[in-house]
């Protein structure tokens, strides 16, 4: 929930800084860079987690199938909602 | 940043460096991740608060119900089909793993305590992979399945860890919807898991 507090503070600051296009553009570019850093840190956590690396066998395969099926099901449902919304307008 | 390649490179670089054990394990990595995430969410807030289109997202009321619903029903339908193809996995177990919606820390702990270590590890890996897939594929998913797809794929993580890539892939207009959908799924994940198991 602390995360939502940071987001809310940013939204408030952004709202107050409306019209400062240069500053908001810089924030956008900086956030793209932070995404790379964050994904790098996640990779670091995965790579150095012995329990995760050790279990990348049969349990990992089962997890991968479930994960892919869940992602695929959810994006197909999202596609349906997007289609319904486009046709409702 | 509409391209997934830099993100994939960062992720693989992190894994390789993590495998070398050059990096000291301990709370520092988690703290650094949290700090980066907090700073990043402040930056996203700046972009959302400063962009005019972002506030229209709040008034698009049907989406507020339909997007989380699509994420839930789509996920559960997908894992149900997968359960039929995976021998030795009960439908209820597959549903519980899917109902983590990417919220791997909470869901894996909950499943471990309800159904033991093995399914707990599957829950951890499946939901961690869901976050990773969304981080890596958000632009591709948006192109193939429309702008709501990365939000649905991100599941519970659409409100924090995958929010940055969602905004990069589909624009700040969808940020509020992503936060909302992620919040709904985060609250429903523990509830659904305890119902299924």
PDB file of C-alpha atoms in Angstrom:
ATOM      1  CA  UNK A   1       0.000   0.000   0.000  1.00  0.00           C
ATOM      2  CA  UNK A   2       3.057   2.252   0.524  1.00  0.00           C
ATOM      3  CA  UNK A   3       3.477   1.909  -3.242  1.00  0.00           C
ATOM      4  CA  UNK A   4       0.117   3.574  -3.871  1.00  0.00           C
ATOM      5  CA  UNK A   5       1.181   6.474  -1.643  1.00  0.00           C
ATOM      6  CA  UNK A   6       4.192   7.178  -3.898  1.00  0.00           C
ATOM      7  CA  UNK A   7       1.958   6.949  -6.948  1.00  0.00           C
ATOM      8  CA  UNK A   8      -0.565   9.358  -5.410  1.00  0.00           C
ATOM      9  CA  UNK A   9       2.189  11.834  -4.484  1.00  0.00           C
ATOM     10  CA  UNK A  10       3.477  11.698  -8.074  1.00  0.00           C
ATOM     11  CA  UNK A  11       0.006  12.235  -9.517  1.00  0.00           C
ATOM     12  CA  UNK A  12      -0.526  15.257  -7.270  1.00  0.00           C
ATOM     13  CA  UNK A  13       2.879  16.707  -8.223  1.00  0.00           C
ATOM     14  CA  UNK A  14       2.213  16.010 -11.917  1.00  0.00           C
ATOM     15  CA  UNK A  15      -1.172  17.674 -11.685  1.00  0.00           C
ATOM     16  CA  UNK A  16       0.422  20.778 -10.138  1.00  0.00           C
ATOM     17  CA  UNK A  17       3.176  20.754 -12.797  1.00  0.00           C
ATOM     18  CA  UNK A  18       0.780  20.604 -15.764  1.00  0.00           C
ATOM     19  CA  UNK A  19       2.065  22.561 -18.733  1.00  0.00           C
ATOM     20  CA  UNK A  20       5.732  21.911 -17.912  1.00  0.00           C
ATOM     21  CA  UNK A  21       6.000  19.594 -20.937  1.00  0.00           C
ATOM     22  CA  UNK A  22       9.809  19.382 -20.794  1.00  0.00           C
ATOM     23  CA  UNK A  23       9.838  18.233 -17.185  1.00  0.00           C
ATOM     24  CA  UNK A  24       7.084  15.664 -17.744  1.00  0.00           C
ATOM     25  CA  UNK A  25       8.881  14.367 -20.849  1.00  0.00           C
ATOM     26  CA  UNK A  26      12.055  13.944 -18.797  1.00  0.00           C
ATOM     27  CA  UNK A  27      10.057  12.022 -16.158  1.00  0.00           C
ATOM     28  CA  UNK A  28       8.742   9.734 -18.919  1.00  0.00           C
ATOM     29  CA  UNK A  29      12.254   9.021 -20.232  1.00  0.00           C
ATOM     30  CA  UNK A  30      13.641   8.530 -16.721  1.00  0.00           C
ATOM     31  CA  UNK A  31      10.856   6.059 -15.947  1.00  0.00           C
ATOM     32  CA  UNK A  32      11.753   4.061 -19.087  1.00  0.00           C
ATOM     33  CA  UNK A  33      15.335   3.810 -17.776  1.00  0.00           C
ATOM     34  CA  UNK A  34      14.123   2.821 -14.295  1.00  0.00           C
ATOM     35  CA  UNK A  35      12.108  -0.006 -15.857  1.00  0.00           C
ATOM     36  CA  UNK A  36      15.352  -1.494 -17.205  1.00  0.00           C
ATOM     37  CA  UNK A  37      17.015  -1.151 -13.797  1.00  0.00           C
ATOM     38  CA  UNK A  38      14.037  -2.771 -12.081  1.00  0.00           C
ATOM     39  CA  UNK A  39      13.975  -5.725 -14.498  1.00  0.00           C
ATOM     40  CA  UNK A  40      17.741  -6.101 -14.060  1.00  0.00           C
ATOM     41  CA  UNK A  41      17.282  -6.266 -10.275  1.00  0.00           C
ATOM     42  CA  UNK A  42      14.484  -8.842 -10.692  1.00  0.00           C
ATOM     43  CA  UNK A  43      16.817 -10.936 -12.853  1.00  0.00           C
ATOM     44  CA  UNK A  44      19.485 -10.608 -10.163  1.00  0.00           C
ATOM     45  CA  UNK A  45      17.021 -11.839  -7.526  1.00  0.00           C
ATOM     46  CA  UNK A  46      15.950 -14.799  -9.692  1.00  0.00           C
ATOM     47  CA  UNK A  47      19.521 -15.742 -10.655  1.00  0.00           C
ATOM     48  CA  UNK A  48      20.811 -15.653  -7.087  1.00  0.00           C
ATOM     49  CA  UNK A  49      17.800 -17.483  -5.595  1.00  0.00           C
ATOM     50  CA  UNK A  50      19.033 -21.075  -5.227  1.00  0.00           C
ATOM     51  CA  UNK A  51      15.542 -22.426  -4.461  1.00  0.00           C
ATOM     52  CA  UNK A  52      14.116 -21.035  -7.697  1.00  0.00           C
ATOM     53  CA  UNK A  53      17.072 -22.117  -9.844  1.00  0.00           C
ATOM     54  CA  UNK A  54      17.165 -25.624  -8.283  1.00  0.00           C
ATOM     55  CA  UNK A  55      13.453 -26.225  -8.930  1.00  0.00           C
ATOM     56  CA  UNK A  56      13.538 -25.226 -12.578  1.00  0.00           C
ATOM     57  CA  UNK A  57      12.911 -28.897 -13.467  1.00  0.00           C
ATOM     58  CA  UNK A  58       9.526 -30.680 -13.618  1.00  0.00           C
ATOM     59  CA  UNK A  59       7.835 -28.227 -11.250  1.00  0.00           C
ATOM     60  CA  UNK A  60       9.113 -25.388 -13.418  1.00  0.00           C
ATOM     61  CA  UNK A  61       7.672 -26.979 -16.541  1.00  0.00           C
ATOM     62  CA  UNK A  62       4.289 -27.345 -14.863  1.00  0.00           C
ATOM     63  CA  UNK A  63       4.482 -23.732 -13.682  1.00  0.00           C
ATOM     64  CA  UNK A  64       5.433 -22.523 -17.169  1.00  0.00           C
ATOM     65  CA  UNK A  65       2.427 -24.280 -18.756  1.00  0.00           C
ATOM     66  CA  UNK A  66       0.037 -22.818 -16.151  1.00  0.00           C
ATOM     67  CA  UNK A  67       1.572 -19.363 -16.479  1.00  0.00           C
ATOM     68  CA  UNK A  68       1.363 -19.314 -20.282  1.00  0.00           C
ATOM     69  CA  UNK A  69      -2.219 -20.647 -20.186  1.00  0.00           C
ATOM     70  CA  UNK A  70      -3.243 -17.967 -17.681  1.00  0.00           C
ATOM     71  CA  UNK A  71      -1.616 -15.153 -19.661  1.00  0.00           C
ATOM     72  CA  UNK A  72      -3.094 -16.382 -22.940  1.00  0.00           C
ATOM     73  CA  UNK A  73      -6.585 -16.755 -21.456  1.00  0.00           C
ATOM     74  CA  UNK A  74      -6.481 -13.295 -19.902  1.00  0.00           C
ATOM     75  CA  UNK A  75      -5.260 -11.498 -23.051  1.00  0.00           C
ATOM     76  CA  UNK A  76      -7.904 -13.255 -25.169  1.00  0.00           C
ATOM     77  CA  UNK A  77     -10.573 -12.133 -22.694  1.00  0.00           C
ATOM     78  CA  UNK A  78      -9.086  -8.601 -22.788  1.00  0.00           C
ATOM     79  CA  UNK A  79      -9.260  -8.716 -26.591  1.00  0.00           C
ATOM     80  CA  UNK A  80     -12.951  -9.641 -26.319  1.00  0.00           C
ATOM     81  CA  UNK A  81     -13.644  -6.726 -23.940  1.00  0.00           C
ATOM     82  CA  UNK A  82     -11.792  -4.348 -26.282  1.00  0.00           C
ATOM     83  CA  UNK A  83     -13.844  -5.643 -29.219  1.00  0.00           C
ATOM     84  CA  UNK A  84     -17.129  -5.304 -27.283  1.00  0.00           C
ATOM     85  CA  UNK A  85     -16.214  -1.761 -26.275  1.00  0.00           C
ATOM     86  CA  UNK A  86     -15.364  -0.771 -29.848  1.00  0.00           C
ATOM     87  CA  UNK A  87     -18.694  -2.164 -31.075  1.00  0.00           C
ATOM     88  CA  UNK A  88     -20.692  -0.520 -28.289  1.00  0.00           C
ATOM     89  CA  UNK A  89     -19.558   2.932 -29.410  1.00  0.00           C
TER      90      UNK A  89
ATOM     91  CA  UNK B   1      10.806   1.773 -25.275  1.00  0.00           C
ATOM     92  CA  UNK B   2       8.084   0.120 -27.331  1.00  0.00           C
ATOM     93  CA  UNK B   3      10.597  -2.626 -27.936  1.00  0.00           C
ATOM     94  CA  UNK B   4      10.915  -5.537 -25.530  1.00  0.00           C
ATOM     95  CA  UNK B   5      14.553  -6.246 -26.429  1.00  0.00           C
ATOM     96  CA  UNK B   6      16.249  -3.786 -24.013  1.00  0.00           C
ATOM     97  CA  UNK B   7      14.087  -5.153 -21.194  1.00  0.00           C
ATOM     98  CA  UNK B   8      14.932  -8.747 -22.083  1.00  0.00           C
ATOM     99  CA  UNK B   9      18.638  -7.832 -22.185  1.00  0.00           C
ATOM    100  CA  UNK B  10      18.431  -6.208 -18.732  1.00  0.00           C
ATOM    101  CA  UNK B  11      16.634  -9.243 -17.326  1.00  0.00           C
ATOM    102  CA  UNK B  12      19.075 -11.793 -18.786  1.00  0.00           C
ATOM    103  CA  UNK B  13      22.009  -9.654 -17.658  1.00  0.00           C
ATOM    104  CA  UNK B  14      20.580  -9.656 -14.134  1.00  0.00           C
ATOM    105  CA  UNK B  15      20.108 -13.453 -14.125  1.00  0.00           C
ATOM    106  CA  UNK B  16      23.635 -14.102 -15.395  1.00  0.00           C
ATOM    107  CA  UNK B  17      25.154 -11.767 -12.819  1.00  0.00           C
ATOM    108  CA  UNK B  18      22.959 -13.371 -10.127  1.00  0.00           C
ATOM    109  CA  UNK B  19      24.195 -16.879 -11.069  1.00  0.00           C
ATOM    110  CA  UNK B  20      27.860 -15.868 -10.645  1.00  0.00           C
ATOM    111  CA  UNK B  21      27.286 -15.188  -6.920  1.00  0.00           C
ATOM    112  CA  UNK B  22      29.387 -12.051  -7.333  1.00  0.00           C
ATOM    113  CA  UNK B  23      26.465 -10.221  -5.818  1.00  0.00           C
ATOM    114  CA  UNK B  24      26.223 -10.488  -2.031  1.00  0.00           C
ATOM    115  CA  UNK B  25      22.873 -11.909  -0.990  1.00  0.00           C
ATOM    116  CA  UNK B  26      21.000 -10.162   1.743  1.00  0.00           C
ATOM    117  CA  UNK B  27      18.335  -7.555   2.274  1.00  0.00           C
ATOM    118  CA  UNK B  28      20.182  -4.928   0.191  1.00  0.00           C
ATOM    119  CA  UNK B  29      18.894  -6.236  -3.157  1.00  0.00           C
ATOM    120  CA  UNK B  30      15.293  -6.165  -1.995  1.00  0.00           C
ATOM    121  CA  UNK B  31      15.721  -2.689  -0.546  1.00  0.00           C
ATOM    122  CA  UNK B  32      17.273  -1.430  -3.786  1.00  0.00           C
ATOM    123  CA  UNK B  33      14.383  -2.957  -5.754  1.00  0.00           C
ATOM    124  CA  UNK B  34      11.812  -1.375  -3.453  1.00  0.00           C
ATOM    125  CA  UNK B  35      13.564   2.011  -3.610  1.00  0.00           C
ATOM    126  CA  UNK B  36      13.679   1.911  -7.419  1.00  0.00           C
ATOM    127  CA  UNK B  37      10.033   0.876  -7.563  1.00  0.00           C
ATOM    128  CA  UNK B  38       8.951   3.703  -5.271  1.00  0.00           C
ATOM    129  CA  UNK B  39      10.899   6.280  -7.300  1.00  0.00           C
ATOM    130  CA  UNK B  40       9.514   4.818 -10.508  1.00  0.00           C
ATOM    131  CA  UNK B  41       5.922   4.988  -9.296  1.00  0.00           C
ATOM    132  CA  UNK B  42       6.440   8.615  -8.309  1.00  0.00           C
ATOM    133  CA  UNK B  43       7.691   9.283 -11.872  1.00  0.00           C
ATOM    134  CA  UNK B  44       4.712   7.460 -13.384  1.00  0.00           C
ATOM    135  CA  UNK B  45       2.444   9.492 -11.115  1.00  0.00           C
ATOM    136  CA  UNK B  46       4.082  12.636 -12.484  1.00  0.00           C
ATOM    137  CA  UNK B  47       3.388  11.578 -16.059  1.00  0.00           C
ATOM    138  CA  UNK B  48      -0.175  10.479 -15.287  1.00  0.00           C
ATOM    139  CA  UNK B  49      -0.998  13.567 -13.236  1.00  0.00           C
ATOM    140  CA  UNK B  50       0.449  15.866 -15.875  1.00  0.00           C
ATOM    141  CA  UNK B  51      -1.267  14.265 -18.880  1.00  0.00           C
ATOM    142  CA  UNK B  52      -4.791  15.307 -19.767  1.00  0.00           C
ATOM    143  CA  UNK B  53      -5.956  11.981 -21.199  1.00  0.00           C
ATOM    144  CA  UNK B  54      -5.265  10.028 -17.990  1.00  0.00           C
ATOM    145  CA  UNK B  55      -8.333  11.351 -16.220  1.00  0.00           C
ATOM    146  CA  UNK B  56     -10.737  10.159 -18.892  1.00  0.00           C
ATOM    147  CA  UNK B  57      -9.848   6.618 -17.828  1.00  0.00           C
ATOM    148  CA  UNK B  58     -11.723   7.108 -14.568  1.00  0.00           C
ATOM    149  CA  UNK B  59     -14.982   7.984 -16.273  1.00  0.00           C
ATOM    150  CA  UNK B  60     -14.862   5.018 -18.683  1.00  0.00           C
ATOM    151  CA  UNK B  61     -16.933   3.151 -16.129  1.00  0.00           C
ATOM    152  CA  UNK B  62     -17.716  -0.198 -17.837  1.00  0.00           C
ATOM    153  CA  UNK B  63     -13.975  -0.914 -18.154  1.00  0.00           C
ATOM    154  CA  UNK B  64     -13.516  -0.667 -14.409  1.00  0.00           C
ATOM    155  CA  UNK B  65     -15.608  -3.807 -14.030  1.00  0.00           C
ATOM    156  CA  UNK B  66     -14.923  -5.522 -17.343  1.00  0.00           C
ATOM    157  CA  UNK B  67     -11.111  -5.444 -17.326  1.00  0.00           C
ATOM    158  CA  UNK B  68     -10.590  -7.126 -13.916  1.00  0.00           C
ATOM    159  CA  UNK B  69     -13.401  -9.556 -14.813  1.00  0.00           C
ATOM    160  CA  UNK B  70     -11.694 -10.418 -18.113  1.00  0.00           C
ATOM    161  CA  UNK B  71      -8.390 -10.959 -16.294  1.00  0.00           C
ATOM    162  CA  UNK B  72     -10.036 -13.270 -13.743  1.00  0.00           C
ATOM    163  CA  UNK B  73     -12.256 -15.329 -16.081  1.00  0.00           C
ATOM    164  CA  UNK B  74      -9.607 -15.478 -18.836  1.00  0.00           C
ATOM    165  CA  UNK B  75      -6.933 -16.673 -16.420  1.00  0.00           C
ATOM    166  CA  UNK B  76      -9.149 -19.290 -14.782  1.00  0.00           C
ATOM    167  CA  UNK B  77     -10.375 -20.589 -18.172  1.00  0.00           C
ATOM    168  CA  UNK B  78      -6.770 -20.816 -19.395  1.00  0.00           C
ATOM    169  CA  UNK B  79      -5.443 -22.736 -16.379  1.00  0.00           C
ATOM    170  CA  UNK B  80      -8.486 -25.054 -16.427  1.00  0.00           C
ATOM    171  CA  UNK B  81      -7.625 -26.086 -19.983  1.00  0.00           C
ATOM    172  CA  UNK B  82      -3.977 -26.496 -18.979  1.00  0.00           C
ATOM    173  CA  UNK B  83      -4.998 -28.706 -16.034  1.00  0.00           C
ATOM    174  CA  UNK B  84      -6.653 -31.120 -18.461  1.00  0.00           C
ATOM    175  CA  UNK B  85      -3.335 -31.432 -20.298  1.00  0.00           C
ATOM    176  CA  UNK B  86      -1.185 -31.815 -17.160  1.00  0.00           C
ATOM    177  CA  UNK B  87      -1.382 -35.315 -15.609  1.00  0.00           C
ATOM    178  CA  UNK B  88      -1.494 -35.430 -11.810  1.00  0.00           C
ATOM    179  CA  UNK B  89      -2.728 -31.894 -11.367  1.00  0.00           C
ATOM    180  CA  UNK B  90      -6.212 -31.431  -9.948  1.00  0.00           C
ATOM    181  CA  UNK B  91      -8.462 -28.752 -11.447  1.00  0.00           C
ATOM    182  CA  UNK B  92      -8.754 -27.058  -8.038  1.00  0.00           C
ATOM    183  CA  UNK B  93      -4.946 -26.905  -7.748  1.00  0.00           C
ATOM    184  CA  UNK B  94      -4.562 -25.364 -11.214  1.00  0.00           C
ATOM    185  CA  UNK B  95      -7.267 -22.808 -10.386  1.00  0.00           C
ATOM    186  CA  UNK B  96      -5.477 -21.881  -7.137  1.00  0.00           C
ATOM    187  CA  UNK B  97      -2.160 -21.388  -8.969  1.00  0.00           C
ATOM    188  CA  UNK B  98      -3.885 -19.210 -11.584  1.00  0.00           C
ATOM    189  CA  UNK B  99      -5.721 -17.204  -8.928  1.00  0.00           C
ATOM    190  CA  UNK B 100      -2.380 -15.802  -7.756  1.00  0.00           C
ATOM    191  CA  UNK B 101      -2.718 -13.422 -10.747  1.00  0.00           C
ATOM    192  CA  UNK B 102       1.031 -12.727 -10.623  1.00  0.00           C
ATOM    193  CA  UNK B 103       1.014 -11.869  -6.911  1.00  0.00           C
ATOM    194  CA  UNK B 104       3.707 -14.494  -6.286  1.00  0.00           C
ATOM    195  CA  UNK B 105       4.835 -13.594  -2.768  1.00  0.00           C
ATOM    196  CA  UNK B 106       1.411 -13.823  -1.160  1.00  0.00           C
ATOM    197  CA  UNK B 107      -0.040 -16.606  -3.333  1.00  0.00           C
ATOM    198  CA  UNK B 108       2.938 -18.956  -2.907  1.00  0.00           C
ATOM    199  CA  UNK B 109       2.908 -18.569   0.876  1.00  0.00           C
ATOM    200  CA  UNK B 110      -0.830 -19.137   1.002  1.00  0.00           C
ATOM    201  CA  UNK B 111      -0.760 -22.201  -1.284  1.00  0.00           C
ATOM    202  CA  UNK B 112       2.204 -23.672   0.617  1.00  0.00           C
ATOM    203  CA  UNK B 113       0.329 -23.448   3.886  1.00  0.00           C
ATOM    204  CA  UNK B 114      -2.886 -24.860   2.384  1.00  0.00           C
ATOM    205  CA  UNK B 115      -1.489 -27.590   0.106  1.00  0.00           C
ATOM    206  CA  UNK B 116       2.251 -28.055   0.804  1.00  0.00           C
ATOM    207  CA  UNK B 117       5.659 -27.252  -0.655  1.00  0.00           C
ATOM    208  CA  UNK B 118       5.369 -28.741  -4.152  1.00  0.00           C
ATOM    209  CA  UNK B 119       2.299 -26.791  -5.220  1.00  0.00           C
ATOM    210  CA  UNK B 120       3.731 -23.777  -3.380  1.00  0.00           C
ATOM    211  CA  UNK B 121       6.834 -23.812  -5.598  1.00  0.00           C
ATOM    212  CA  UNK B 122       4.652 -24.207  -8.708  1.00  0.00           C
ATOM    213  CA  UNK B 123       2.611 -21.207  -7.534  1.00  0.00           C
ATOM    214  CA  UNK B 124       5.742 -19.149  -6.935  1.00  0.00           C
ATOM    215  CA  UNK B 125       7.261 -19.964 -10.336  1.00  0.00           C
ATOM    216  CA  UNK B 126       4.027 -19.664 -12.336  1.00  0.00           C
ATOM    217  CA  UNK B 127       3.169 -16.266 -10.873  1.00  0.00           C
ATOM    218  CA  UNK B 128       6.748 -14.979 -11.038  1.00  0.00           C
ATOM    219  CA  UNK B 129       6.799 -16.037 -14.685  1.00  0.00           C
ATOM    220  CA  UNK B 130       3.507 -14.226 -15.265  1.00  0.00           C
ATOM    221  CA  UNK B 131       5.126 -11.003 -14.044  1.00  0.00           C
ATOM    222  CA  UNK B 132       8.237 -11.635 -16.149  1.00  0.00           C
ATOM    223  CA  UNK B 133       6.185 -12.458 -19.278  1.00  0.00           C
ATOM    224  CA  UNK B 134       4.211  -9.242 -18.843  1.00  0.00           C
ATOM    225  CA  UNK B 135       7.377  -7.188 -18.302  1.00  0.00           C
ATOM    226  CA  UNK B 136       8.956  -8.642 -21.429  1.00  0.00           C
ATOM    227  CA  UNK B 137       5.935  -8.917 -23.710  1.00  0.00           C
ATOM    228  CA  UNK B 138       3.750  -5.907 -22.830  1.00  0.00           C
ATOM    229  CA  UNK B 139       4.366  -4.146 -26.174  1.00  0.00           C
ATOM    230  CA  UNK B 140       3.808  -7.379 -28.130  1.00  0.00           C
ATOM    231  CA  UNK B 141       0.619  -8.210 -26.213  1.00  0.00           C
ATOM    232  CA  UNK B 142      -0.689  -4.686 -26.809  1.00  0.00           C
ATOM    233  CA  UNK B 143      -0.034  -5.005 -30.541  1.00  0.00           C
ATOM    234  CA  UNK B 144      -1.618  -8.451 -30.885  1.00  0.00           C
ATOM    235  CA  UNK B 145      -4.544  -8.211 -28.439  1.00  0.00           C
ATOM    236  CA  UNK B 146      -5.203  -4.500 -27.938  1.00  0.00           C
ATOM    237  CA  UNK B 147      -4.385  -2.002 -25.168  1.00  0.00           C
ATOM    238  CA  UNK B 148      -6.263  -3.868 -22.432  1.00  0.00           C
ATOM    239  CA  UNK B 149      -4.158  -7.012 -22.891  1.00  0.00           C
ATOM    240  CA  UNK B 150      -1.033  -5.984 -20.899  1.00  0.00           C
ATOM    241  CA  UNK B 151      -3.298  -4.893 -18.034  1.00  0.00           C
ATOM    242  CA  UNK B 152      -5.071  -8.276 -17.989  1.00  0.00           C
ATOM    243  CA  UNK B 153      -1.799 -10.147 -18.374  1.00  0.00           C
ATOM    244  CA  UNK B 154      -0.186  -8.163 -15.536  1.00  0.00           C
ATOM    245  CA  UNK B 155      -3.045  -9.200 -13.251  1.00  0.00           C
ATOM    246  CA  UNK B 156      -2.405  -8.111  -9.673  1.00  0.00           C
ATOM    247  CA  UNK B 157       1.004  -6.670 -10.624  1.00  0.00           C
ATOM    248  CA  UNK B 158      -0.604  -4.099 -12.973  1.00  0.00           C
ATOM    249  CA  UNK B 159      -0.807  -1.703 -10.031  1.00  0.00           C
ATOM    250  CA  UNK B 160       2.918  -1.778  -9.191  1.00  0.00           C
ATOM    251  CA  UNK B 161       5.708  -3.818 -10.779  1.00  0.00           C
ATOM    252  CA  UNK B 162       4.302  -4.109 -14.306  1.00  0.00           C
ATOM    253  CA  UNK B 163       2.612  -0.687 -14.317  1.00  0.00           C
ATOM    254  CA  UNK B 164       5.723   0.980 -15.806  1.00  0.00           C
ATOM    255  CA  UNK B 165       5.846  -1.322 -18.855  1.00  0.00           C
ATOM    256  CA  UNK B 166       2.071  -1.116 -19.282  1.00  0.00           C
ATOM    257  CA  UNK B 167       2.271   2.693 -19.389  1.00  0.00           C
ATOM    258  CA  UNK B 168       5.235   2.509 -21.782  1.00  0.00           C
ATOM    259  CA  UNK B 169       3.339   0.090 -24.039  1.00  0.00           C
ATOM    260  CA  UNK B 170      -0.191   1.565 -24.124  1.00  0.00           C
ATOM    261  CA  UNK B 171       0.223   5.109 -22.743  1.00  0.00           C
ATOM    262  CA  UNK B 172      -0.592   7.072 -19.584  1.00  0.00           C
ATOM    263  CA  UNK B 173      -4.298   7.083 -20.538  1.00  0.00           C
ATOM    264  CA  UNK B 174      -4.552   3.511 -19.278  1.00  0.00           C
ATOM    265  CA  UNK B 175      -2.551   3.978 -16.055  1.00  0.00           C
ATOM    266  CA  UNK B 176      -5.501   4.540 -13.728  1.00  0.00           C
ATOM    267  CA  UNK B 177      -7.366   1.551 -15.181  1.00  0.00           C
ATOM    268  CA  UNK B 178      -4.249  -0.614 -14.686  1.00  0.00           C
ATOM    269  CA  UNK B 179      -3.888   0.462 -11.039  1.00  0.00           C
ATOM    270  CA  UNK B 180      -7.562  -0.221 -10.407  1.00  0.00           C
ATOM    271  CA  UNK B 181      -7.539  -3.638 -12.071  1.00  0.00           C
ATOM    272  CA  UNK B 182      -4.353  -4.603 -10.192  1.00  0.00           C
ATOM    273  CA  UNK B 183      -5.867  -3.525  -6.901  1.00  0.00           C
ATOM    274  CA  UNK B 184      -9.052  -5.565  -7.453  1.00  0.00           C
ATOM    275  CA  UNK B 185      -7.045  -8.678  -8.384  1.00  0.00           C
ATOM    276  CA  UNK B 186      -4.657  -8.224  -5.418  1.00  0.00           C
ATOM    277  CA  UNK B 187      -7.613  -8.228  -3.061  1.00  0.00           C
ATOM    278  CA  UNK B 188      -9.350 -11.176  -4.764  1.00  0.00           C
ATOM    279  CA  UNK B 189      -6.236 -13.393  -5.085  1.00  0.00           C
ATOM    280  CA  UNK B 190      -6.089 -14.595  -1.428  1.00  0.00           C
ATOM    281  CA  UNK B 191      -9.880 -14.935  -1.333  1.00  0.00           C
ATOM    282  CA  UNK B 192     -10.092 -17.085  -4.491  1.00  0.00           C
ATOM    283  CA  UNK B 193      -7.085 -19.232  -3.491  1.00  0.00           C
ATOM    284  CA  UNK B 194      -8.657 -20.115  -0.162  1.00  0.00           C
ATOM    285  CA  UNK B 195     -11.929 -20.952  -1.923  1.00  0.00           C
ATOM    286  CA  UNK B 196     -10.255 -23.243  -4.487  1.00  0.00           C
ATOM    287  CA  UNK B 197      -8.060 -25.163  -2.006  1.00  0.00           C
TER     288      UNK B 197
END
